[in-house]
Each structure stands twice: as structure tokens, then as C-alpha cells.
XYZ file of C-alpha atoms in Angstrom:
433
model
C 220.929 151.961 60.404
C 218.076 150.124 58.819
C 215.265 148.992 60.863
C 215.929 145.437 59.776
C 219.180 145.322 60.633
C 219.874 146.960 63.739
C 221.441 144.659 66.782
C 222.681 145.687 70.161
C 221.625 146.130 73.611
C 219.982 149.026 75.678
C 220.463 149.571 79.300
C 218.521 151.633 81.647
C 220.098 150.846 85.005
C 217.725 153.000 86.747
C 214.187 154.016 86.062
C 213.274 157.670 86.927
C 209.725 159.100 88.208
C 208.386 155.772 89.513
C 208.073 154.469 93.211
C 210.845 151.992 93.687
C 213.599 150.728 91.992
C 213.724 148.998 88.518
C 215.568 148.734 85.497
C 215.177 147.723 81.914
C 217.333 145.641 79.715
C 216.672 145.091 75.993
C 218.297 142.847 73.416
C 217.769 143.824 69.745
C 219.243 141.350 66.846
C 218.308 141.784 63.181
C 215.841 144.653 63.906
C 213.490 143.111 66.176
C 213.473 142.744 70.101
C 214.915 139.550 70.812
C 214.753 139.819 74.537
C 213.517 142.458 77.132
C 213.356 142.388 81.006
C 211.629 144.793 83.278
C 214.243 144.267 86.404
C 212.854 144.810 89.764
C 215.760 144.445 92.065
C 214.730 145.746 95.482
C 215.283 143.452 98.127
C 212.126 141.179 99.313
C 210.290 142.678 102.162
C 208.794 139.726 103.318
C 205.916 141.420 104.552
C 203.372 137.814 104.341
C 205.679 136.208 106.821
C 206.281 138.919 108.863
C 202.294 138.965 109.347
C 202.254 135.529 110.767
C 201.433 135.609 114.430
C 200.103 139.178 114.182
C 196.877 139.881 115.522
C 193.867 141.185 113.465
C 194.496 144.877 114.362
C 198.563 144.303 113.846
C 197.535 143.164 110.308
C 195.697 146.451 109.398
C 198.009 148.781 111.127
C 201.121 146.869 109.354
C 199.943 146.367 105.947
C 199.539 150.362 105.595
C 203.218 150.387 106.062
C 203.223 148.428 102.601
C 203.125 151.399 100.565
C 203.236 155.453 101.553
C 200.789 155.929 98.593
C 198.638 153.476 98.736
C 198.344 152.444 102.109
C 194.167 153.012 102.472
C 193.939 150.015 99.715
C 195.984 147.462 101.955
C 193.842 148.011 104.857
C 190.984 148.040 103.420
C 191.620 144.678 101.294
C 192.758 143.279 104.797
C 189.848 144.377 106.927
C 187.601 142.841 104.203
C 189.271 139.691 104.842
C 189.364 139.795 108.210
C 185.776 140.878 109.012
C 184.812 137.935 106.507
C 186.530 135.589 108.511
C 185.155 136.989 111.921
C 181.525 137.380 110.760
C 181.417 140.937 111.044
C 178.766 142.899 108.831
C 179.891 146.766 108.721
C 177.369 149.141 109.537
C 175.942 151.159 106.598
C 177.974 154.198 107.853
C 181.159 152.517 108.306
C 180.663 151.094 104.632
C 179.529 154.526 103.458
C 182.950 156.519 105.310
C 185.435 153.486 104.644
C 184.508 154.462 100.769
C 184.794 158.390 101.565
C 188.620 157.324 102.834
C 189.142 155.555 99.802
C 187.855 158.309 97.379
C 191.007 160.578 99.293
C 193.714 157.742 98.399
C 192.482 157.480 94.723
C 192.458 161.721 94.880
C 195.798 162.033 96.293
C 197.595 158.857 94.350
C 196.244 160.024 90.589
C 196.834 163.787 91.147
C 200.310 163.045 92.169
C 200.942 160.587 88.994
C 199.054 162.799 86.446
C 200.689 166.279 87.133
C 204.590 165.114 88.599
C 204.994 161.786 86.826
C 203.236 161.331 83.850
C 202.086 164.839 81.911
C 206.085 166.063 81.497
C 206.368 163.076 79.361
C 203.669 164.179 77.015
C 204.697 167.571 77.253
C 208.550 167.117 76.646
C 209.924 167.850 80.016
C 212.345 166.061 81.960
C 210.604 166.641 85.143
C 207.874 168.311 87.051
C 209.696 171.318 88.183
C 210.920 172.044 84.694
C 207.106 171.742 83.237
C 206.409 173.992 86.090
C 208.204 176.760 84.675
C 205.792 176.662 81.759
C 202.591 175.601 83.260
C 202.490 176.481 86.823
C 198.913 176.598 87.475
C 198.497 173.008 86.183
C 201.276 171.867 88.720
C 199.541 174.085 91.551
C 196.490 172.506 90.535
C 198.156 169.030 91.078
C 199.515 169.794 94.337
C 196.415 170.979 95.646
C 194.221 167.865 94.168
C 196.820 165.793 96.246
C 196.650 167.691 99.331
C 192.947 167.470 99.313
C 192.877 163.405 99.013
C 195.556 163.812 101.886
C 193.245 165.693 104.083
C 190.156 163.108 103.523
C 192.836 160.439 104.663
C 193.612 162.367 107.622
C 190.185 163.315 108.695
C 189.713 159.326 109.294
C 192.871 158.052 109.401
C 194.357 160.546 111.967
C 197.703 160.850 109.575
C 197.586 160.996 105.596
C 200.584 158.559 105.484
C 200.422 155.088 107.065
C 196.833 155.675 108.679
C 195.684 154.133 111.999
C 192.154 155.266 112.073
C 190.786 151.525 110.658
C 189.680 148.745 112.973
C 188.036 145.415 112.199
C 184.134 146.251 112.446
C 184.654 149.767 111.861
C 186.874 153.250 112.636
C 188.368 154.189 116.227
C 186.932 157.549 115.403
C 183.922 159.089 114.049
C 184.943 162.857 112.359
C 182.650 165.482 113.920
C 180.288 167.510 111.650
C 181.960 170.841 111.549
C 185.189 169.038 110.615
C 183.057 167.180 107.667
C 181.451 170.647 106.647
C 184.788 171.888 106.164
C 186.174 169.550 104.128
C 182.828 169.362 101.908
C 183.880 172.964 101.127
C 187.142 171.906 99.834
C 185.720 168.861 97.900
C 183.140 171.127 96.062
C 186.029 173.371 94.618
C 188.168 170.418 93.699
C 185.106 168.959 91.824
C 185.621 171.921 89.655
C 189.020 171.608 89.159
C 188.452 167.646 88.132
C 186.354 169.122 85.241
C 188.909 171.290 83.709
C 191.223 168.279 84.690
C 190.075 165.834 82.280
C 189.824 168.288 79.627
C 193.225 169.108 80.181
C 194.364 165.430 79.941
C 191.884 164.656 77.197
C 193.764 167.317 75.192
C 197.722 166.419 75.738
C 199.630 165.194 72.743
C 199.040 161.161 73.625
C 200.754 158.934 71.116
C 198.595 156.614 69.057
C 199.116 153.334 70.716
C 196.676 150.606 70.309
C 197.206 147.262 71.550
C 195.615 144.065 72.551
C 194.898 143.153 76.182
C 192.949 141.991 78.874
C 191.167 144.427 81.170
C 190.838 142.785 84.673
C 188.759 145.022 87.399
C 186.219 144.656 89.927
C 182.756 145.152 89.095
C 179.774 146.279 91.714
C 176.146 145.728 90.879
C 175.656 149.312 91.311
C 178.313 151.840 92.142
C 181.859 152.296 90.490
C 183.929 149.739 91.862
C 186.228 150.937 94.797
C 185.573 149.063 98.085
C 183.991 145.825 96.922
C 182.694 143.831 93.818
C 183.450 140.612 91.761
C 186.123 140.348 89.447
C 185.723 140.697 85.865
C 187.457 140.864 82.333
C 186.147 142.481 79.308
C 186.883 138.824 78.129
C 184.046 137.329 80.164
C 185.618 136.519 83.267
C 183.141 136.764 86.185
C 184.158 135.227 89.574
C 183.991 135.894 93.031
C 187.517 137.243 95.012
C 187.382 134.320 96.814
C 187.696 131.933 93.568
C 190.820 134.551 92.501
C 193.419 131.493 92.467
C 191.413 129.366 90.327
C 191.918 131.508 87.135
C 195.222 133.613 88.535
C 198.663 132.087 88.677
C 201.373 133.873 90.285
C 205.110 132.934 89.550
C 208.558 133.801 90.106
C 211.260 134.670 87.050
C 214.714 135.108 87.251
C 215.050 139.096 86.514
C 212.137 140.108 89.390
C 212.152 140.057 93.081
C 208.224 140.555 92.367
C 205.965 137.912 91.239
C 204.463 137.886 87.910
C 200.616 137.014 87.656
C 199.139 135.501 84.615
C 195.313 135.241 83.746
C 194.731 131.800 82.604
C 198.515 131.813 81.230
C 198.156 135.172 79.965
C 199.355 138.503 80.645
C 196.057 141.137 81.966
C 195.967 144.772 82.522
C 194.724 146.161 85.877
C 194.443 149.845 86.973
C 192.387 152.751 85.785
C 192.168 152.345 82.383
C 191.268 148.311 82.975
C 188.329 149.972 85.588
C 187.018 152.539 83.346
C 186.943 149.768 80.036
C 184.951 147.674 82.519
C 182.756 150.054 84.557
C 182.010 153.082 81.969
C 178.106 152.287 82.321
C 178.795 152.980 86.197
C 179.865 156.501 85.390
C 177.136 159.279 86.366
C 175.299 160.586 83.209
C 177.062 164.055 83.510
C 180.603 162.510 83.609
C 179.649 160.371 81.115
C 178.646 163.399 78.800
C 181.827 165.482 79.796
C 183.990 162.486 78.593
C 182.419 162.179 75.330
C 182.708 165.913 74.721
C 186.373 165.233 75.277
C 186.310 163.074 72.215
C 188.359 160.501 73.719
C 186.284 157.327 73.196
C 186.593 154.605 75.897
C 186.607 151.625 76.304
C 190.021 152.298 74.791
C 192.849 150.021 73.712
C 195.374 153.120 73.895
C 197.361 152.587 77.180
C 198.629 156.133 76.959
C 194.837 156.905 77.761
C 195.505 155.815 81.481
C 196.023 159.669 82.042
C 192.651 160.486 80.815
C 191.222 157.453 82.818
C 192.997 158.781 85.934
C 191.121 162.165 85.784
C 187.826 160.755 85.103
C 188.340 158.822 88.588
C 189.597 161.993 90.687
C 186.268 163.303 89.456
C 184.351 160.048 90.465
C 186.445 159.952 93.815
C 185.163 163.934 94.355
C 181.839 163.462 93.664
C 181.257 160.265 95.513
C 183.057 161.881 98.798
C 180.426 164.654 98.460
C 177.271 162.470 97.794
C 178.423 160.055 100.558
C 178.863 163.201 103.102
C 175.687 164.925 102.405
C 173.693 165.577 105.573
C 176.806 163.990 107.533
C 176.023 162.806 111.068
C 178.956 161.181 113.345
C 177.949 157.501 114.129
C 177.404 157.184 117.595
C 179.370 154.137 117.578
C 181.862 153.736 114.496
C 182.468 150.469 115.116
C 180.880 147.022 116.377
C 182.256 144.334 118.545
C 184.176 141.786 116.933
C 184.375 137.809 118.163
C 187.664 135.864 117.903
C 187.222 132.908 115.467
C 189.392 131.067 113.449
C 188.969 130.588 109.331
C 190.127 131.913 105.985
C 189.055 134.834 104.480
C 189.679 137.062 101.292
C 189.591 140.469 100.510
C 189.656 142.239 97.287
C 189.658 146.032 96.313
C 190.405 148.660 93.873
C 193.624 150.318 94.756
C 194.583 153.233 92.724
C 196.689 150.970 90.304
C 194.358 148.335 90.412
C 193.094 145.102 92.102
C 194.702 144.444 95.320
C 194.100 140.721 96.767
C 194.503 139.508 99.719
C 194.102 135.736 102.038
C 194.182 135.460 105.478
C 193.856 132.201 107.588
C 193.330 132.574 111.200
C 193.819 130.656 114.418
C 191.349 130.066 117.059
C 192.498 133.173 118.848
C 192.518 135.545 115.895
C 196.111 135.461 114.768
C 197.586 134.832 111.640
C 198.564 131.723 110.395
C 199.226 132.404 106.909
C 198.641 135.667 104.645
C 198.980 136.234 100.786
C 198.883 139.502 99.515
C 198.821 140.123 95.434
C 199.271 143.879 94.712
C 198.635 145.317 91.523
C 202.367 146.341 90.221
C 203.102 142.612 90.111
C 199.959 141.529 88.293
C 200.916 144.226 85.639
C 204.258 143.291 85.220
C 203.935 140.777 82.406
C 201.806 143.335 80.604
C 204.001 145.953 80.911
C 207.021 143.905 79.171
C 204.241 142.575 76.567
C 203.466 146.517 76.187
C 207.352 147.435 75.946
C 207.742 145.400 73.164
C 204.924 146.328 70.956
C 205.273 150.177 71.748
C 209.024 150.273 71.344
C 209.086 148.110 67.883
C 206.052 150.560 66.612
C 208.038 153.572 67.960
C 211.113 152.635 65.507
C 213.693 150.162 66.727
C 216.108 152.150 64.308
C 216.026 155.249 66.531
C 219.021 155.920 68.625
C 219.431 154.265 72.043
C 218.107 157.630 74.232
C 215.408 158.173 72.057
C 214.447 154.320 73.251
C 215.272 154.575 76.344
C 213.158 157.668 76.871
C 210.222 155.945 75.266
C 210.834 152.728 77.608
C 210.674 154.842 80.512
C 207.449 156.349 79.219
C 205.879 153.156 78.582
C 206.558 151.928 82.454
C 205.715 155.225 84.102
C 202.463 155.601 82.100
C 201.347 152.330 84.383
C 202.273 154.346 87.726
C 204.075 151.195 88.856
C 204.587 151.032 92.567
C 207.678 148.679 92.839
C 208.344 148.956 96.582
C 204.545 147.390 96.819
C 205.332 144.512 94.478
C 208.663 142.985 96.489
C 207.243 141.287 99.476
C 207.714 137.820 98.492
C 210.947 135.464 97.944
C 210.638 132.153 96.783
C 213.351 130.650 99.139
C 214.783 127.142 98.626
C 217.962 125.305 100.676
C 219.797 122.406 100.255
C 221.544 121.172 103.307
C 223.998 118.583 103.291
């Protein structure tokens, strides 16, 4: 069947090796993709509505339940928004240790995705266990780095999944010096493995697939962005997180229970590749040199270079955690008292999968009147569909259905979508007679 005459439909009923449940439908007519839908059909989780009437501490503990992979990101965006309303400025110790805790989440999330979800695609395996038979050392490395990330989160949050250590004004508990020294010894070992990981990902047989897209991320005046910054793009956007709604628009499409998002009417990319594209000059000089030596040029227009960007950010996370805990001493008071106050506040941080924006309105008792959460996976949905059309067409629509299905899944997995995070909104209308 020729490329120009093929007609038919391809359905991928369940996407494998992604967090959550989704599907992909493609209709091809006269050799071109006529329609493509990334269907997200998980039931809406209605988290924003569930937060109404809750106290600020309830918010921080509840939003951690949105995701088992990136609970810290939800807590950090929430606490930033809440503290902006309450007029609280965290101490330098709190700001530094929150960044360390966030590094733990980047480390565990990126390690999981690289070794267990994405790498099997590039090496021709259908699963991580199958890959482990030929690459046991690499899979073990991934599990070690993921475990180290979990240990960082547990140190500050009491547990690695849905941590409970964070509060408005700081932390409930400051880790002791001996605990932190043991953690630093593991971090130093992990940093050596991160250098090897960058070279390994750069050496994978990554497809050539340059595309045009807009990279959106935070940008900090000094550091690689994690917990704070302005929202920027590689097309000149530069706004305060409070102005997010002036340029970004969320909307619902019939085939998804998660909202789509556009920047000035167009799809855009968030996540590790967008962050690295926009913040290459925020990398330490030695890491920049290591990346140059690997032969992968950034900024990159190839979405598949996301796996290299994740490896670079694992190095960033480990180096930052070591830097910020050097000469560590536990704070005598790991939190400050917070007032009760009404107002509206915004928080935006860099979750492993991209910017995570929160908005809260509180009443006079600091209870939630209104909440809005825009997760990175919903922001990337329109870009994923755009990418799938381009990438599958370039791959060759004349190929058989199994080949197209596998390539489509590879494109989607490359974004590391967290579908369960994205499905917490329902545009509900009722007509009563």
C-alpha cells in the first residue's frame, strides 16, 4: 500500500508504561492523518472542588494525594501560593531544604522514567524486565537512583509517597545532622552514576525527529529553576506566575477528561526538554562541558532528546542537594508561625514533567473558597497530539498497524505523561425542567 493512498483507522485501546489510563485513535485517509485523538478517559477526580472549605494544612496534605510520583511538586506549588496570601517569607534554611526535597522528587521520577519506561523503547525491548536480561547494571542503577530520591523525600517528609512534613512557614521537623551526613554520602555516590547516565542516554539510538514547538518553563535569576521563577518561553514570553491566565487558556475537548491548554492560542511544551532549552546557561560549567562532550546539542528541537535532558537534571538534582546540605545544621525553629488572612495567591514550581500552576482564594479564616490547579500533563496534551501527527507521518504511514502503534506509544511515553494528575476537572452542565 502506498504512502499516498492508504486509508484506515488505528486504535490503541490502552497505553502501556504510562501513569494512568489513556488511548490513541488515528484515522488515516488518502495517505494522511485526517484525525488523531489522545483520549484520556480516567474519571475526573474533582480535586479542586474537594479542597473548598479546607484549611491551609489540609490543602498541603491533600494535594500530595493527587500523584504518587510527584506529590512534592503539588505541595510546593500549594505552599508557595498559600504563603503569598498569608504574607509569610520562609527562612533561608527552609527555602534551601525545600529545594533539596524537590531535588529528591526529580531524582526518583526521572530515574524511573529513563530506566523503566523510556529506555526499553530506544533499545527495542517491550518492558524493563526484558531489558534487564541484557542490561542488568543499567536497570540496577536506575533503581538505586530512584531509591535515593525516595530517601531524600522521606528525610524531610516522613515518608516517600504522599509526604506529610511540609507546612505553611516551613517544615514540622528538621532532620538531624547525622541523618543528613549519611544521606550526603549516598548523594556523592549517586553523582558519579549521574555522569555515567548522561553519557549512556546520549549514546542511545535516538531517532532524528526535529520539530517546531514552543518551550515554556520557569526561569530563575540565578539558579536552574525548580521551586520558583518567572514563566518564560523561547519565543519571548516573560511573565509573573500571577499573570498566567492572561496568556494561557485551558479548555475542554470531547475526547479527554483532562483539560487542554494553549499559550496565545497555540500548543506548547513543558517539561525537562523545555526547561533545559530555556535554562542552558543556568547549568554549572562542568556539567555544561560534560553535555557538550556527549555530542547532543542543546537547545534541541528533537523531542526524543528529553531522555538526555532528564539525565542532565538528575545530575543537577544531586549536585544541588550536595551543595545545599554542605555544612548542614538543623534549624532550631524549622517553621515560623503563620497568620490567618483572606486573599488570592499563586504558586508555580517545576514538577518533573513541567510547570505546575496553582491558584487559591482563601476566606478570613484562611479556608479555601476556590482552587485551580493546572498540571503539566494537561498542558502537554495538545503538543503531544501535534507531535504524534508529525512524528507518525515522518515515520511512514505506509507501515503496518503494529509498527505505527508502537511508534505512537513511544512518542507518548517520551513525554512521561501523568494522566491521573491531569484528570481532576469536569466541565459539568445540567439542564433542569
